[in-house]
Tab-separated table of C-alpha atoms in Angstrom:
chain	number	residue	atom	x	y	z
A	1454	MET	CA	27.199	31.305	20.033
A	1455	THR	CA	29.508	29.174	18.259
A	1456	GLU	CA	28.389	26.591	15.920
A	1457	ASP	CA	29.570	23.905	18.487
A	1458	GLU	CA	27.528	25.641	21.227
A	1459	ILE	CA	24.664	25.714	19.108
A	1460	TYR	CA	24.869	21.719	18.331
A	1461	ARG	CA	25.135	21.357	22.133
A	1462	THR	CA	21.808	22.565	22.572
A	1463	SER	CA	20.282	20.075	20.023
A	1464	THR	CA	18.297	17.079	21.181
A	1465	GLN	CA	20.573	14.912	19.183
A	1466	TYR	CA	23.618	15.900	21.187
A	1467	ARG	CA	21.616	15.850	24.569
A	1468	LEU	CA	19.769	12.555	24.042
A	1469	TRP	CA	21.389	10.491	21.430
A	1470	SER	CA	25.065	11.036	21.647
A	1471	PHE	CA	26.806	8.342	23.512
A	1472	THR	CA	30.297	6.861	24.289
A	1473	PRO	CA	31.041	3.430	23.101
A	1474	GLU	CA	30.511	1.936	26.473
A	1475	THR	CA	27.315	3.591	27.244
A	1476	LEU	CA	25.764	2.616	23.888
A	1477	ALA	CA	26.752	-0.929	24.571
A	1478	SER	CA	25.483	-0.849	27.888
A	1479	LEU	CA	21.988	0.488	26.601
A	1480	ARG	CA	21.763	-2.262	24.119
A	1481	ALA	CA	22.559	-4.896	26.650
A	1482	THR	CA	19.930	-3.497	28.957
A	1483	THR	CA	17.308	-3.312	26.094
A	1484	ASN	CA	18.236	-7.051	25.059
A	1485	ALA	CA	17.985	-8.169	28.610
A	1486	ALA	CA	14.761	-6.601	29.258
A	1487	ALA	CA	12.898	-7.764	25.979
A	1488	ALA	CA	14.109	-11.429	26.698
A	1489	ASP	CA	12.663	-11.135	30.121
A	1490	GLY	CA	9.390	-9.886	28.534
A	1491	VAL	CA	9.350	-12.528	26.024
A	1492	ARG	CA	9.629	-15.239	28.717
A	1493	ASP	CA	6.999	-13.814	30.833
A	1494	ALA	CA	4.737	-13.444	27.864
A	1495	PHE	CA	5.026	-17.134	26.955
A	1496	ARG	CA	4.433	-18.266	30.711
A	1497	ASN	CA	1.403	-15.922	31.041
A	1498	LEU	CA	0.045	-17.312	28.030
A	1499	ASN	CA	0.612	-20.843	28.883
A	1500	LEU	CA	2.385	-21.631	25.731
A	1501	LYS	CA	4.214	-25.213	25.525
A	1502	THR	CA	7.525	-24.176	24.979
A	1503	SER	CA	8.562	-27.721	24.645
A	1504	GLU	CA	6.945	-28.186	21.401
A	1505	SER	CA	8.551	-25.294	19.809
A	1506	GLU	CA	11.859	-25.092	18.135
A	1507	ASN	CA	13.317	-22.254	20.229
A	1508	VAL	CA	13.930	-24.156	23.582
A	1509	ARG	CA	16.945	-24.739	25.509
A	1510	GLU	CA	17.408	-27.929	27.544
A	1511	ASN	CA	16.247	-25.979	30.579
A	1512	GLY	CA	13.033	-25.093	28.764
A	1513	GLU	CA	13.849	-21.392	28.304
A	1514	VAL	CA	13.040	-19.563	25.220
A	1515	ASP	CA	15.910	-19.147	23.038
A	1516	CYS	CA	16.168	-15.165	22.714
A	1517	LEU	CA	18.343	-13.239	20.433
A	1518	THR	CA	21.634	-12.003	21.466
A	1519	ILE	CA	22.699	-8.546	21.376
A	1520	GLU	CA	24.835	-9.291	18.181
A	1521	GLU	CA	21.826	-10.998	16.481
A	1522	GLU	CA	19.593	-8.075	17.317
A	1523	GLN	CA	22.118	-5.724	15.878
A	1524	LYS	CA	22.512	-7.746	12.773
A	1525	ILE	CA	18.620	-7.840	12.042
A	1526	VAL	CA	18.268	-3.993	12.706
A	1527	ASP	CA	21.215	-3.530	10.184
A	1528	TYR	CA	19.640	-5.304	7.687
A	1529	TYR	CA	16.325	-3.294	7.885
A	1530	CYS	CA	18.574	-0.184	7.801
A	1531	ARG	CA	19.806	-1.461	4.313
A	1532	ARG	CA	16.299	-2.340	3.330
A	1533	THR	CA	15.122	1.235	4.202
A	1534	LEU	CA	18.009	2.517	1.876
A	1535	ASP	CA	16.786	0.348	-0.890
A	1536	PHE	CA	13.077	1.271	-0.623
A	1537	VAL	CA	13.657	5.163	-0.225
A	1538	ASP	CA	16.053	4.756	-3.462
A	1539	PHE	CA	13.059	2.925	-5.146
A	1540	CYS	CA	10.639	5.637	-4.190
A	1541	GLU	CA	13.045	8.398	-5.359
A	1542	TYR	CA	12.791	10.268	-1.922
A	1543	PRO	CA	15.175	12.730	-1.141
A	1544	THR	CA	18.445	11.820	0.444
A	1545	ASN	CA	17.644	13.680	4.010
A	1546	VAL	CA	14.375	11.454	3.967
A	1547	LYS	CA	16.416	8.352	3.678
A	1548	ALA	CA	19.146	9.541	6.255
A	1549	THR	CA	16.435	10.598	8.597
A	1550	ALA	CA	14.411	7.387	8.321
A	1551	VAL	CA	17.348	5.317	8.871
A	1552	GLN	CA	18.344	7.181	12.221
A	1553	TYR	CA	14.696	7.001	13.336
A	1554	LEU	CA	14.809	3.033	13.153
A	1555	LYS	CA	18.353	2.993	14.691
A	1556	ARG	CA	17.231	5.397	17.650
A	1557	PHE	CA	14.072	3.294	18.202
A	1558	TYR	CA	15.950	-0.151	18.565
A	1559	LEU	CA	18.103	1.439	21.247
A	1560	THR	CA	15.413	0.867	23.637
A	1561	ASN	CA	13.090	-1.473	21.957
A	1562	SER	CA	14.141	-4.905	20.636
A	1563	PRO	CA	13.040	-6.723	17.442
A	1564	MET	CA	11.776	-9.439	19.877
A	1565	THR	CA	9.188	-6.980	21.121
A	1566	TYR	CA	8.450	-5.168	17.524
A	1567	HIS	CA	9.755	-6.484	14.492
A	1568	PRO	CA	11.613	-4.078	12.105
A	1569	LYS	CA	9.702	-5.036	9.042
A	1570	GLU	CA	6.447	-3.373	10.840
A	1571	ILE	CA	8.309	-0.542	12.041
A	1572	MET	CA	10.462	0.216	9.027
A	1573	PRO	CA	7.446	1.660	6.891
A	1574	THR	CA	6.357	3.870	9.589
A	1575	ALA	CA	9.847	5.334	10.240
A	1576	VAL	CA	10.068	6.100	6.348
A	1577	TYR	CA	6.580	7.688	6.568
A	1578	LEU	CA	7.484	9.727	9.911
A	1579	ALA	CA	10.668	10.917	8.248
A	1580	MET	CA	8.952	12.119	5.053
A	1581	LYS	CA	6.828	14.390	7.316
A	1582	SER	CA	9.766	15.444	9.411
A	1583	GLU	CA	11.604	16.414	6.366
A	1584	ASP	CA	8.852	18.415	4.710
A	1585	ASN	CA	8.369	15.741	2.108
A	1586	PHE	CA	4.732	14.785	2.940
A	1587	HIS	CA	2.824	12.284	0.961
A	1588	TYR	CA	-0.818	10.947	1.706
A	1589	VAL	CA	-0.541	7.720	3.392
A	1590	LYS	CA	-2.784	5.912	1.072
A	1591	SER	CA	-0.424	6.799	-1.852
A	1592	PHE	CA	2.598	5.965	0.417
A	1593	ALA	CA	1.050	2.383	1.345
A	1594	GLU	CA	0.444	1.702	-2.414
A	1595	LYS	CA	4.191	1.586	-2.948
A	1596	LEU	CA	4.445	-1.322	-0.405
A	1597	PRO	CA	3.105	-4.859	-1.203
A	1598	ASN	CA	0.761	-6.311	1.186
A	1599	ILE	CA	0.721	-3.070	3.522
A	1600	THR	CA	-2.257	-1.170	4.469
A	1601	THR	CA	-2.627	2.447	5.860
A	1602	GLU	CA	-3.449	0.935	9.173
A	1603	ASP	CA	-0.157	-1.165	9.315
A	1604	ILE	CA	1.796	2.238	8.791
A	1605	LEU	CA	-0.205	4.388	11.028
A	1606	ALA	CA	-0.579	1.848	13.992
A	1607	PRO	CA	3.010	1.919	15.129
A	1608	GLU	CA	3.418	5.773	14.429
A	1609	PHE	CA	2.862	6.666	18.325
A	1610	LEU	CA	4.902	3.631	19.546
A	1611	LEU	CA	7.709	4.958	17.317
A	1612	THR	CA	7.418	8.515	18.314
A	1613	GLN	CA	7.540	7.305	22.034
A	1614	GLY	CA	10.858	5.331	21.236
A	1615	LEU	CA	12.301	8.472	19.596
A	1616	ARG	CA	11.306	10.411	22.866
A	1617	PHE	CA	9.287	12.669	20.771
A	1618	THR	CA	12.353	14.239	19.231
A	1619	PHE	CA	12.221	14.342	15.405
A	1620	ASP	CA	15.146	16.655	14.692
A	1621	VAL	CA	18.244	14.584	13.126
A	1622	ARG	CA	21.364	16.749	12.506
A	1623	HIS	CA	23.125	15.289	9.281
A	1624	PRO	CA	26.681	16.078	7.913
A	1625	PHE	CA	25.428	16.730	4.463
A	1626	HIS	CA	25.206	20.390	4.766
A	1627	GLY	CA	28.877	20.538	6.565
A	1628	LEU	CA	30.227	18.427	3.538
A	1629	GLU	CA	28.668	20.974	0.796
A	1630	GLY	CA	30.095	24.035	2.769
A	1631	GLY	CA	33.373	22.414	3.278
A	1632	PHE	CA	33.989	21.743	-0.420
A	1633	MET	CA	32.689	25.168	-1.237
A	1634	GLU	CA	35.627	26.588	0.895
A	1635	LEU	CA	38.103	24.137	-0.765
A	1636	LEU	CA	36.748	25.395	-4.264
A	1637	ALA	CA	37.273	28.896	-2.978
A	1638	PHE	CA	40.978	28.319	-2.482
A	1639	THR	CA	41.520	27.043	-6.135
A	1640	ASN	CA	39.985	30.476	-7.179
A	1641	GLY	CA	42.605	32.345	-5.386
A	1642	LYS	CA	39.697	33.609	-2.895
A	1643	GLY	CA	40.132	31.311	0.002
A	1644	GLN	CA	40.894	32.657	3.699
A	1645	GLY	CA	42.501	30.784	6.455
A	1646	GLY	CA	42.700	31.521	9.951
A	1647	PRO	CA	43.792	34.947	11.343
A	1648	TRP	CA	47.288	33.459	12.250
A	1649	ILE	CA	48.000	32.779	8.430
A	1650	GLN	CA	49.945	35.596	6.914
A	1651	LYS	CA	49.659	34.316	3.420
A	1652	SER	CA	47.685	35.735	0.619
A	1653	PRO	CA	44.933	33.714	-0.823
A	1654	LYS	CA	47.111	33.096	-3.970
A	1655	GLU	CA	49.846	31.843	-1.847
A	1656	LEU	CA	47.576	29.492	-0.001
A	1657	ARG	CA	46.432	28.054	-3.301
A	1658	GLU	CA	50.094	27.409	-4.234
A	1659	ASP	CA	50.381	25.459	-0.926
A	1660	MET	CA	47.273	23.766	-2.107
A	1661	MET	CA	48.710	22.591	-5.329
A	1662	ALA	CA	51.852	21.315	-3.473
A	1663	ILE	CA	50.058	18.890	-1.156
A	1664	ASP	CA	50.685	15.314	-1.809
A	1665	PRO	CA	48.654	13.214	-4.246
A	1666	VAL	CA	45.945	11.034	-3.374
A	1667	PRO	CA	46.961	7.941	-1.883
A	1668	ASP	CA	45.840	5.516	-4.469
A	1669	SER	CA	47.431	7.983	-7.184
A	1670	SER	CA	51.090	8.616	-7.724
A	1671	THR	CA	50.291	11.711	-10.046
A	1672	LYS	CA	50.752	15.030	-8.421
A	1673	THR	CA	48.372	17.879	-9.082
A	1674	THR	CA	50.232	20.392	-11.511
A	1675	THR	CA	47.295	22.654	-12.859
A	1676	ILE	CA	44.417	24.511	-11.386
A	1677	LYS	CA	42.000	22.254	-13.627
A	1678	GLU	CA	43.420	19.202	-12.091
A	1679	LEU	CA	43.160	20.544	-8.485
A	1680	VAL	CA	39.408	21.434	-9.092
A	1681	SER	CA	38.877	18.024	-10.683
A	1682	ARG	CA	40.573	16.339	-7.624
A	1683	ILE	CA	38.251	18.359	-5.266
A	1684	GLN	CA	35.024	17.330	-7.164
A	1685	ASN	CA	36.074	13.722	-7.156
A	1686	ALA	CA	36.620	13.753	-3.658
A	1687	HIS	CA	33.275	15.528	-3.003
A	1688	GLY	CA	31.415	12.640	-4.959
A	1689	ARG	CA	33.239	9.837	-3.197
A	1690	ALA	CA	32.690	11.491	0.259
A	1691	LYS	CA	29.057	12.085	-0.374
A	1692	GLU	CA	28.471	8.498	-1.381
A	1693	ILE	CA	30.121	7.469	2.055
A	1694	LEU	CA	27.591	9.693	3.872
A	1695	LYS	CA	24.821	8.101	2.141
A	1696	THR	CA	25.795	4.588	3.097
A	1697	SER	CA	28.442	3.931	5.644
A	1698	ALA	CA	27.737	6.579	7.748
A	1699	LEU	CA	24.033	5.675	7.974
A	1700	LEU	CA	24.700	2.096	8.647
A	1701	THR	CA	27.180	2.399	11.335
A	1702	ASP	CA	26.924	4.020	14.808
A	1703	ALA	CA	28.573	7.139	13.572
A	1704	TYR	CA	25.719	9.333	14.346
A	1705	PHE	CA	25.674	7.990	18.016
A	1706	LEU	CA	29.325	8.707	18.462
A	1707	TYR	CA	30.377	11.499	16.421
A	1708	THR	CA	29.133	15.003	15.617
A	1709	PRO	CA	27.960	15.974	11.923
A	1710	SER	CA	31.279	18.076	11.245
A	1711	GLN	CA	33.512	15.027	12.524
A	1712	ILE	CA	31.459	12.359	10.180
A	1713	TRP	CA	31.971	14.640	6.879
A	1714	LEU	CA	35.497	15.533	7.737
A	1715	SER	CA	36.291	11.895	8.409
A	1716	THR	CA	34.785	11.092	5.003
A	1717	LEU	CA	37.228	13.497	3.547
A	1718	PHE	CA	40.076	11.665	5.347
A	1719	LEU	CA	39.087	8.628	3.734
A	1720	VAL	CA	38.891	9.707	0.064
A	1721	ASP	CA	41.782	12.308	0.077
A	1722	GLU	CA	43.610	12.507	3.471
A	1723	PRO	CA	46.252	15.100	2.107
A	1724	LEU	CA	43.352	17.404	0.907
A	1725	ALA	CA	41.847	16.974	4.682
A	1726	ARG	CA	44.858	17.760	6.314
A	1727	PHE	CA	45.209	20.932	4.331
A	1728	TYR	CA	41.795	22.069	5.134
A	1729	ILE	CA	42.265	21.456	8.736
A	1730	ASP	CA	45.484	23.433	8.755
A	1731	THR	CA	43.555	26.457	7.657
A	1732	LYS	CA	41.134	26.214	10.480
A	1733	LEU	CA	43.531	25.423	13.273
A	1734	PRO	CA	47.164	26.503	13.954
A	1735	ALA	CA	49.819	23.894	14.403
A	1736	THR	CA	50.086	24.778	18.043
A	1737	ALA	CA	46.411	24.308	18.907
A	1738	GLU	CA	46.162	21.871	21.701
A	1739	ILE	CA	43.062	20.423	20.207
A	1740	LYS	CA	44.375	19.833	17.103
A	1741	PRO	CA	46.037	16.271	17.854
A	1742	LYS	CA	42.890	15.244	19.555
A	1743	LEU	CA	40.597	16.264	16.587
A	1744	LEU	CA	42.856	14.184	14.199
A	1745	THR	CA	42.581	11.157	16.409
A	1746	VAL	CA	38.830	11.477	16.613
A	1747	LEU	CA	38.545	11.684	12.794
A	1748	GLN	CA	40.871	9.021	12.127
A	1749	SER	CA	38.796	6.702	14.542
A	1750	CYS	CA	35.574	7.714	12.857
A	1751	ALA	CA	37.117	7.172	9.441
A	1752	GLU	CA	38.190	3.559	10.321
A	1753	MET	CA	34.545	2.948	11.500
A	1754	LEU	CA	33.069	4.106	8.245
A	1755	ARG	CA	35.877	2.143	6.363
A	1756	SER	CA	34.894	-1.138	8.032
A	1757	SER	CA	31.130	-0.522	7.562
A	1758	PRO	CA	29.203	-3.555	5.964
A	1759	THR	CA	28.218	-3.076	2.161
A	1760	ALA	CA	24.781	-1.954	1.342
A	1761	GLN	CA	24.076	-5.181	-0.151
A	1762	PRO	CA	24.867	-8.175	1.983
A	1763	ASP	CA	26.718	-11.084	0.477
A	1764	LYS	CA	25.726	-14.753	0.436
A	1765	GLU	CA	27.355	-15.690	3.772
A	1766	VAL	CA	25.544	-12.564	5.344
A	1767	LYS	CA	22.098	-13.588	3.771
A	1768	LYS	CA	22.574	-17.031	5.286
A	1769	GLU	CA	23.190	-15.838	8.787
A	1770	LEU	CA	20.176	-13.284	8.590
A	1771	LYS	CA	17.966	-16.352	7.463
A	1772	ARG	CA	19.094	-18.071	10.513
A	1773	ILE	CA	18.285	-14.893	12.846
A	1774	ASP	CA	15.149	-14.324	11.098
A	1775	LYS	CA	13.902	-17.964	11.668
A	1776	LYS	CA	15.096	-17.677	15.308
A	1777	LEU	CA	13.190	-14.372	15.766
A	1778	ALA	CA	9.980	-16.048	14.531
A	1779	HIS	CA	10.048	-18.391	17.495
A	1780	CYS	CA	10.888	-15.876	20.303
A	1781	ARG	CA	8.798	-12.693	19.346
A	1782	ASN	CA	6.619	-11.348	22.368
A	1783	PRO	CA	3.177	-12.979	21.473
A	1784	GLN	CA	1.418	-10.067	23.309
A	1785	LYS	CA	3.130	-7.390	21.002
A	1786	MET	CA	2.679	-9.124	17.381
A	1787	ASP	CA	-0.719	-7.439	16.469
A	1788	LEU	CA	0.331	-3.843	16.226
A	1789	VAL	CA	-3.037	-2.871	14.591
A	1790	GLY	CA	-5.007	-4.522	17.128
A	1791	MET	CA	-2.818	-2.874	20.085
A	1792	ASN	CA	-3.339	0.540	18.385
A	1793	LYS	CA	-7.263	0.079	18.345
A	1794	ALA	CA	-7.247	-1.236	21.711
A	1795	GLN	CA	-5.262	1.729	22.965
A	1796	LYS	CA	-7.549	4.399	21.349
A	1797	ARG	CA	-10.548	2.343	22.910
A	1798	ASP	CA	-9.173	1.554	26.369
A	1799	PRO	CA	-5.920	3.400	27.367
A	1800	ASP	CA	-4.695	2.299	30.733
A	1801	GLN	CA	-3.757	5.129	33.014
A	1802	ASP	CA	-0.266	5.360	31.963
A	1803	GLY	CA	-1.246	6.021	28.200
A	1804	ASN	CA	0.004	2.402	27.217
A	1805	GLY	CA	-1.936	0.060	25.077
A	1806	LEU	CA	-3.693	-2.863	26.527
A	1807	ASP	CA	-2.614	-6.592	25.972
A	1808	GLU	CA	-4.774	-8.156	23.526
A	1809	SER	CA	-6.430	-10.610	26.217
A	1810	VAL	CA	-7.132	-7.822	28.404
A	1811	ALA	CA	-8.722	-5.617	25.440
A	1812	LYS	CA	-10.924	-8.778	24.467
A	1813	LYS	CA	-12.115	-9.077	28.163
A	1814	ARG	CA	-13.242	-5.463	28.363
A	1815	LYS	CA	-15.091	-5.623	25.028
A	1816	MET	CA	-16.940	-8.599	26.440
A	1817	GLU	CA	-17.627	-6.497	29.703
A	1818	ARG	CA	-18.984	-3.574	27.534
A	1819	GLU	CA	-21.051	-5.823	25.487
A	1820	GLU	CA	-22.813	-7.396	28.506
A	1821	SER	CA	-23.248	-4.017	29.985
A	1822	MET	CA	-24.926	-2.764	26.896
A	1823	LYS	CA	-27.086	-5.804	26.923
A	1824	GLU	CA	-28.004	-5.314	30.720
A	1825	SER	CA	-29.136	-1.617	29.710
A	1826	GLU	CA	-31.104	-2.728	26.853
A	1827	ASP	CA	-33.062	-5.216	29.248
A	1828	LEU	CA	-33.544	-2.676	31.883
A	1829	PHE	CA	-34.694	0.419	29.565
A	1830	GLY	CA	-35.591	-1.603	26.522
A	1831	PRO	CA	-33.739	-1.484	23.076
A	1832	ALA	CA	-32.891	2.006	21.501
A	1833	LEU	CA	-35.719	3.644	19.843
A	1834	SER	CA	-35.680	3.508	16.071
A	1835	ARG	CA	-36.683	6.814	14.133
A	1836	GLN	CA	-39.677	6.637	12.021
A	1837	ASN	CA	-40.442	8.786	9.049
A	1838	ASN	CA	-43.686	10.549	8.996
């Protein structure tokens, strides 16, 4: 099997790869369903929406739009990056945690489950998935005002949202392998495709003759300068993979190899074109299509929001968070309580009960126990001889 065929068997390709249109449609469906759920919950609980700040003139709850949902999720993805960096966890934990968060909110809305409550669980689950396990108690100590129950309560909910698929294919390994090949060319040991009739040393000369980096007018003249150019491109590309690639929809729309090649296009396009020329002949029908895909992905990465939001973005996020506080589903706010109710009284579908139903069943159990005591007497106490 080729590498491409192996990737196509992965859950990432089968379940988490989309076209831009299907991705937008999925988010619209999630937003509409969550908004309906919020309105139904408010009506069921007989809340007076007229006394709340989140009402329209027709009395409807003012729910988040698709764009507002995406902005609040993106913000907590950035918070995830900061938190993992603070804890000094590996890059793969950070990347996986962000993807768990993004995947979860494709079919769940912040109006139903606040990202602030899901984020710690996503990081904790990513640590276990990436073989970087820590005890939950020590992990909880790194977060202020967070208990172990707060972390564990949404775990099953999160795994359901992930469709019980924990494997995330990242572009980091591809990046390292590609740059090792580029460095091999500088040593006169690089090998091109079978159609290339040049020796490794001739390929190195071709590599020396490529155009300079777009933001530099200095052409490479020595092997040392060429190695330095490749190492600089590697560092800049890796930084993009650790930020922009995680904060955009790149993982949903492109393969890992397309993502890392796109970062190389961003930092050093002539070097990227040389590398692709050693992999595909000029007559290959797929080559123009590949270059179009890479340029599209590179443009997405280039337009990515910065890891730290500016003043205007922070102001907008505060407005959205205030709006979210008034349109959260009141039946889904207590995740710890829901988790306890689910363990105690799961329904036939395995879903947790609403808080009001859980309380009702608790009262029924207490009455039943009281009736049994009236009939058979209280439990016998053990007496020591």
